[in-house]
């Protein structure tokens, strides 16, 4: 059952909702919800199994009196989205590395495996990470560990955003609302988290990077061990003895940056024209302009359906529609040219 709760500015967020609170019914979804795993972890009941029993004509194996809630559980959707770019979904990529976490109280529901290509025909979810613990505090700590151990490279994911939220005071206290991301979350922190923990930054350029191997002998508790390390990226440059440079040993030169200008798959746009691109993968629901139309900044030129939402595509400046590159019902990828203005 889905519903809205009217906000009461006089109610302390820590207080429970009372009978005077206004609730507004939205809908009843009789299908299994994505978050059903939280209920399963709290009750120990396999909801999917029970649904299949009912579908085959059998009765439920439990009664209401058998249902008891225990502990605290959180589900994290592992989506191929870039939180630093308004949660734009990725439209391509492959799982170069995929090693999900495990351990007590940690569950991962997934289907893709290392080496698989990203499937973009439906939505952006790669997997679900579900964490259970006896209480919320322990669940948050266990979730931090599980997300840090989620080794996933090759595609951008929402894991850095999840890790950021686990350090967010409002989320930890449980006082956040559905407006929190839009109104209060610091976007610079999201960008920093993506840069710090993003799998795409860890894997970028792996195919071309040089590897420098180094060997050490270390002693721990009176025992000696031979250790081999690999330095990935620019080759290490030996520093002559006596030559400054701080910590000494070896230093790295800065990585060279590619300036090839990106791919050349974009559609040609006449000089002086401006292309309006698709910001995400989806389907064109409607095209609201024709060639020769005059548009102003902010005018809706077409509507793009993506992730079960209708997104207005607007002109960023005024001009004349030089060409319309899409039609109703067309499927588009992120970056495709939709409309050209002159």
Coordinates of C-alpha atoms in Angstrom, one line a residue:
X1 CA 0.0 0.0 0.0
X2 CA 1.4 3.4 -1.0
X3 CA 0.3 6.7 0.5
X4 CA 1.4 10.2 1.2
X5 CA 1.6 11.8 4.6
X6 CA 0.8 15.5 5.0
X7 CA 3.7 17.3 6.7
X8 CA 3.0 18.8 10.1
X9 CA 5.5 21.7 10.9
X10 CA 4.5 21.5 14.5
X11 CA 5.3 17.8 15.0
X12 CA 8.8 16.8 16.2
X13 CA 10.4 14.4 13.7
X14 CA 11.1 12.0 16.5
X15 CA 7.4 11.8 17.5
X16 CA 5.3 9.0 16.0
X17 CA 2.5 9.9 13.7
X18 CA -0.9 10.4 15.5
X19 CA -4.5 9.9 14.5
X20 CA -4.8 13.6 13.6
X21 CA -2.2 13.1 10.8
X22 CA -3.6 13.3 7.3
X23 CA -2.9 10.3 5.0
X24 CA -3.6 10.3 1.3
X25 CA -4.0 7.0 -0.5
X26 CA -2.0 6.4 -3.7
X27 CA -2.3 2.8 -4.8
X28 CA -2.1 -0.8 -3.9
X29 CA 0.6 -2.9 -5.6
X30 CA -0.2 -6.6 -5.4
X31 CA 3.0 -7.6 -7.1
X32 CA 6.2 -8.3 -5.3
X33 CA 8.0 -5.0 -4.5
X34 CA 11.7 -4.4 -5.0
X35 CA 12.1 -3.9 -1.3
X36 CA 10.4 -7.2 -0.3
X37 CA 13.8 -8.4 0.8
X38 CA 13.7 -6.1 3.8
X39 CA 10.5 -7.8 5.0
X40 CA 12.0 -11.2 4.4
X41 CA 15.0 -10.4 6.5
X42 CA 12.9 -9.0 9.4
X43 CA 10.4 -11.9 9.4
X44 CA 12.4 -14.8 8.1
X45 CA 9.6 -15.5 5.6
X46 CA 10.3 -16.2 1.9
X47 CA 7.7 -14.0 0.3
X48 CA 8.4 -15.1 -3.2
X49 CA 8.0 -18.8 -2.2
X50 CA 4.7 -17.9 -0.6
X51 CA 3.5 -16.1 -3.7
X52 CA 4.3 -19.1 -5.8
X53 CA 2.4 -21.4 -3.4
X54 CA -0.6 -19.2 -3.8
X55 CA -0.3 -19.1 -7.6
X56 CA -0.2 -22.9 -7.7
X57 CA -3.4 -23.1 -5.7
X58 CA -1.9 -23.8 -2.3
X59 CA -2.5 -21.9 0.9
X60 CA 0.0 -19.8 2.8
X61 CA 2.4 -21.7 5.0
X62 CA 2.1 -19.1 7.7
X63 CA -0.6 -17.2 9.5
X64 CA -0.6 -13.6 10.8
X65 CA 0.2 -14.9 14.2
X66 CA 3.4 -16.4 12.9
X67 CA 4.7 -13.1 11.7
X68 CA 7.2 -11.4 14.1
X69 CA 9.6 -8.6 13.3
X70 CA 13.2 -8.9 14.5
X71 CA 16.1 -6.6 14.0
X72 CA 16.7 -3.8 11.4
X73 CA 17.3 -4.2 7.7
X74 CA 18.3 -1.8 4.8
X75 CA 18.2 -2.5 1.1
X76 CA 20.6 -0.7 -1.3
X77 CA 19.8 -0.7 -4.9
X78 CA 23.0 -1.1 -6.8
X79 CA 22.1 1.0 -9.9
X80 CA 24.2 1.9 -12.9
X81 CA 23.7 5.6 -12.3
X82 CA 25.9 8.6 -11.7
X83 CA 24.6 10.4 -8.6
X84 CA 27.0 13.3 -9.4
X85 CA 25.2 13.9 -12.7
X86 CA 21.6 14.0 -11.4
X87 CA 21.5 10.2 -11.2
X88 CA 21.7 9.8 -14.9
X89 CA 21.7 6.1 -15.9
X90 CA 24.6 4.6 -17.8
X91 CA 23.7 3.4 -21.3
X92 CA 26.6 1.1 -21.9
X93 CA 29.5 -0.7 -20.2
X94 CA 30.5 -4.1 -18.9
X95 CA 31.3 -5.5 -15.5
X96 CA 35.1 -5.7 -15.8
X97 CA 35.3 -6.7 -12.1
X98 CA 32.3 -8.0 -10.1
X99 CA 32.9 -9.3 -6.6
X100 CA 29.9 -8.7 -4.2
X101 CA 30.4 -8.6 -0.4
X102 CA 29.3 -11.4 1.9
X103 CA 29.3 -12.4 5.6
X104 CA 26.8 -12.5 8.4
X105 CA 23.7 -10.4 7.8
X106 CA 24.7 -9.5 4.2
X107 CA 22.6 -10.7 1.3
X108 CA 23.1 -9.9 -2.4
X109 CA 20.4 -10.5 -5.1
X110 CA 21.9 -10.3 -8.5
X111 CA 22.0 -12.0 -11.9
X112 CA 24.9 -10.4 -13.8
X113 CA 28.4 -11.8 -13.4
X114 CA 31.9 -10.5 -14.1
X115 CA 32.4 -9.9 -17.8
X116 CA 28.7 -9.4 -18.5
X117 CA 27.5 -6.4 -20.5
X118 CA 25.2 -3.9 -18.8
X119 CA 21.6 -4.6 -19.7
X120 CA 19.8 -1.3 -20.4
X121 CA 16.5 -2.5 -21.9
X122 CA 14.6 -2.2 -18.6
X123 CA 16.1 -0.1 -15.8
X124 CA 19.5 0.7 -14.3
X125 CA 19.5 -1.8 -11.4
X126 CA 22.4 -4.2 -11.4
X127 CA 21.8 -5.8 -8.0
X128 CA 20.3 -5.4 -4.6
X129 CA 22.4 -5.4 -1.4
X130 CA 20.4 -6.2 1.7
X131 CA 21.9 -5.9 5.2
X132 CA 20.4 -7.1 8.5
X133 CA 21.5 -6.6 12.1
X134 CA 19.9 -6.7 15.5
X135 CA 19.5 -2.9 15.6
X136 CA 19.8 0.1 13.3
X137 CA 23.2 1.2 14.6
X138 CA 24.8 -2.1 13.9
X139 CA 23.0 -2.4 10.6
X140 CA 24.5 1.0 9.5
X141 CA 28.0 -0.2 10.5
X142 CA 27.6 -3.5 8.7
X143 CA 26.3 -1.7 5.7
X144 CA 29.4 0.6 5.6
X145 CA 31.6 -2.5 5.5
X146 CA 29.5 -4.3 2.9
X147 CA 29.5 -1.3 0.5
X148 CA 33.2 -0.7 1.0
X149 CA 33.8 -4.3 0.0
X150 CA 31.6 -4.2 -3.1
X151 CA 34.2 -4.6 -5.8
X152 CA 32.5 -3.4 -9.0
X153 CA 34.4 -1.9 -11.9
X154 CA 33.6 -1.1 -15.6
X155 CA 30.4 0.9 -15.1
X156 CA 29.4 3.9 -13.0
X157 CA 27.3 3.0 -10.0
X158 CA 25.4 4.5 -7.2
X159 CA 27.6 2.8 -4.5
X160 CA 29.5 6.1 -3.7
X161 CA 26.2 7.8 -3.0
X162 CA 25.1 5.1 -0.7
X163 CA 28.4 5.3 1.2
X164 CA 28.0 9.1 1.5
X165 CA 24.5 8.7 2.9
X166 CA 25.7 6.3 5.6
X167 CA 27.7 9.2 7.0
X168 CA 24.9 11.7 6.7
X169 CA 23.6 12.8 10.1
X170 CA 20.0 13.1 9.0
X171 CA 19.9 9.7 7.4
X172 CA 21.7 8.0 10.4
X173 CA 19.2 9.6 12.8
X174 CA 16.3 8.5 10.5
X175 CA 14.9 12.1 10.3
X176 CA 15.3 12.6 6.6
X177 CA 12.2 13.0 4.3
X178 CA 11.5 12.4 0.6
X179 CA 12.4 16.0 0.0
X180 CA 15.9 15.6 1.5
X181 CA 17.8 15.0 -1.7
X182 CA 16.2 17.9 -3.6
X183 CA 16.3 20.5 -0.8
X184 CA 19.1 19.8 1.6
X185 CA 21.8 17.4 0.2
X186 CA 25.1 19.1 -0.7
X187 CA 25.7 18.3 -4.4
X188 CA 29.4 19.0 -4.0
X189 CA 29.6 16.2 -1.4
X190 CA 28.0 13.9 -3.9
X191 CA 30.5 14.8 -6.6
X192 CA 33.4 14.3 -4.1
X193 CA 32.0 10.9 -3.1
X194 CA 31.8 9.9 -6.8
X195 CA 35.4 10.9 -7.4
X196 CA 36.6 9.2 -4.3
X197 CA 34.8 5.9 -4.5
X198 CA 33.5 5.7 -8.0
X199 CA 34.4 2.4 -9.8
X200 CA 34.7 4.1 -13.1
X201 CA 37.6 6.2 -11.9
X202 CA 39.4 3.2 -10.5
X203 CA 39.0 1.3 -13.8
X204 CA 39.5 4.1 -16.3
X205 CA 42.5 3.5 -18.6
X206 CA 43.4 0.0 -17.1
X207 CA 43.9 -1.4 -20.6
X208 CA 46.7 1.0 -21.4
X209 CA 48.3 1.6 -18.1
X210 CA 51.8 0.3 -17.3
X211 CA 52.5 -1.9 -14.3
X212 CA 55.6 -1.6 -12.2
X213 CA 56.3 -4.5 -9.8
X214 CA 58.2 -3.9 -6.6
X215 CA 59.4 -6.5 -4.0
X216 CA 59.8 -5.9 -0.2
X217 CA 60.7 -7.9 2.8
X218 CA 58.8 -7.0 5.9
X219 CA 58.9 -8.2 9.5
X220 CA 55.7 -8.7 11.5
X221 CA 55.9 -10.1 15.1
X222 CA 59.3 -11.5 14.5
X223 CA 58.4 -13.2 11.2
X224 CA 59.8 -12.2 7.8
X225 CA 57.6 -12.1 4.8
X226 CA 58.3 -11.4 1.1
X227 CA 55.7 -9.0 -0.4
X228 CA 55.2 -8.2 -4.0
X229 CA 53.3 -4.9 -5.0
X230 CA 52.1 -3.7 -8.3
X231 CA 52.0 0.0 -9.1
X232 CA 49.4 0.7 -11.8
X233 CA 49.4 3.8 -14.0
X234 CA 52.4 5.8 -15.0
X235 CA 55.7 4.0 -14.5
X236 CA 57.6 4.7 -11.3
X237 CA 60.7 6.9 -11.7
X238 CA 63.7 6.1 -9.4
X239 CA 64.9 9.2 -7.5
X240 CA 68.7 9.4 -7.2
X241 CA 70.1 9.2 -3.7
X242 CA 70.3 12.6 -2.1
X243 CA 67.9 14.1 -4.6
X244 CA 65.0 15.7 -2.7
X245 CA 61.4 15.0 -3.1
X246 CA 60.0 14.3 0.3
X247 CA 59.4 10.7 1.2
X248 CA 61.9 9.4 -1.3
X249 CA 61.9 6.0 -2.9
X250 CA 60.0 6.4 -6.1
X251 CA 57.8 9.1 -7.5
X252 CA 55.1 9.2 -10.2
X253 CA 54.9 11.7 -13.0
X254 CA 51.4 13.1 -13.7
X255 CA 49.2 11.0 -15.9
X256 CA 48.8 12.2 -19.5
X257 CA 45.3 13.2 -20.4
X258 CA 43.7 12.3 -23.7
X259 CA 42.6 15.2 -25.9
X260 CA 41.1 13.2 -28.7
X261 CA 37.8 15.0 -28.2
X262 CA 35.8 12.0 -27.4
X263 CA 34.0 9.7 -29.9
X264 CA 33.0 10.8 -33.3
X265 CA 29.5 9.3 -33.3
X266 CA 27.6 12.5 -32.8
X267 CA 25.4 13.8 -35.6
X268 CA 26.7 16.7 -37.6
X269 CA 25.2 20.1 -36.6
X270 CA 25.5 23.1 -38.9
X271 CA 27.9 25.9 -37.8
X272 CA 26.1 28.2 -35.4
X273 CA 23.4 25.6 -34.6
X274 CA 22.8 24.1 -31.2
X275 CA 21.9 20.4 -30.6
X276 CA 19.5 19.4 -27.9
X277 CA 20.7 16.0 -26.7
X278 CA 19.0 13.2 -24.7
X279 CA 20.3 13.3 -21.2
X280 CA 19.4 9.7 -20.6
X281 CA 18.3 6.5 -22.4
X282 CA 14.6 6.3 -23.0
X283 CA 11.6 6.5 -25.4
X284 CA 10.2 9.6 -27.0
X285 CA 6.6 10.1 -25.9
X286 CA 5.9 13.2 -27.9
X287 CA 7.5 15.8 -30.1
X288 CA 6.1 19.2 -29.5
X289 CA 7.9 21.2 -32.2
X290 CA 8.3 21.1 -36.0
X291 CA 11.0 22.4 -38.3
X292 CA 10.7 26.2 -38.6
X293 CA 9.0 26.7 -35.3
X294 CA 10.3 29.5 -33.1
X295 CA 11.0 28.5 -29.5
X296 CA 12.0 30.4 -26.4
X297 CA 14.4 29.4 -23.6
X298 CA 12.5 26.9 -21.4
X299 CA 10.0 25.8 -24.0
X300 CA 9.3 22.0 -24.0
X301 CA 10.5 20.6 -27.4
X302 CA 9.7 16.9 -26.6
X303 CA 9.0 14.5 -23.8
X304 CA 11.3 11.6 -23.0
X305 CA 10.1 8.6 -20.9
X306 CA 12.8 7.0 -18.8
X307 CA 12.8 5.0 -15.6
X308 CA 9.0 5.1 -15.4
X309 CA 9.1 8.9 -15.5
X310 CA 8.2 11.5 -18.1
X311 CA 10.9 14.1 -18.6
X312 CA 10.4 17.4 -20.4
X313 CA 13.2 18.2 -22.7
X314 CA 13.5 22.0 -22.9
X315 CA 15.4 24.5 -25.1
X316 CA 18.2 26.2 -23.2
X317 CA 18.0 29.2 -25.5
X318 CA 15.6 30.7 -28.0
X319 CA 15.9 30.1 -31.7
X320 CA 14.4 28.4 -34.8
X321 CA 14.0 24.7 -35.0
X322 CA 16.3 23.7 -37.9
X323 CA 15.7 20.0 -37.7
X324 CA 13.8 17.3 -35.7
X325 CA 15.8 14.1 -35.5
X326 CA 13.3 11.9 -33.6
X327 CA 9.7 10.9 -33.7
X328 CA 7.1 9.6 -31.3
X329 CA 8.0 6.1 -30.1
X330 CA 11.7 6.3 -31.0
X331 CA 14.2 4.8 -28.6
X332 CA 17.2 7.0 -27.9
X333 CA 20.5 6.7 -26.0
X334 CA 22.1 9.3 -23.8
X335 CA 23.8 11.8 -26.0
X336 CA 21.6 11.3 -29.1
X337 CA 20.7 14.5 -30.9
X338 CA 16.9 15.1 -30.6
X339 CA 16.4 18.7 -31.9
X340 CA 18.7 21.2 -33.6
X341 CA 18.2 24.9 -33.2
X342 CA 19.6 27.7 -35.3

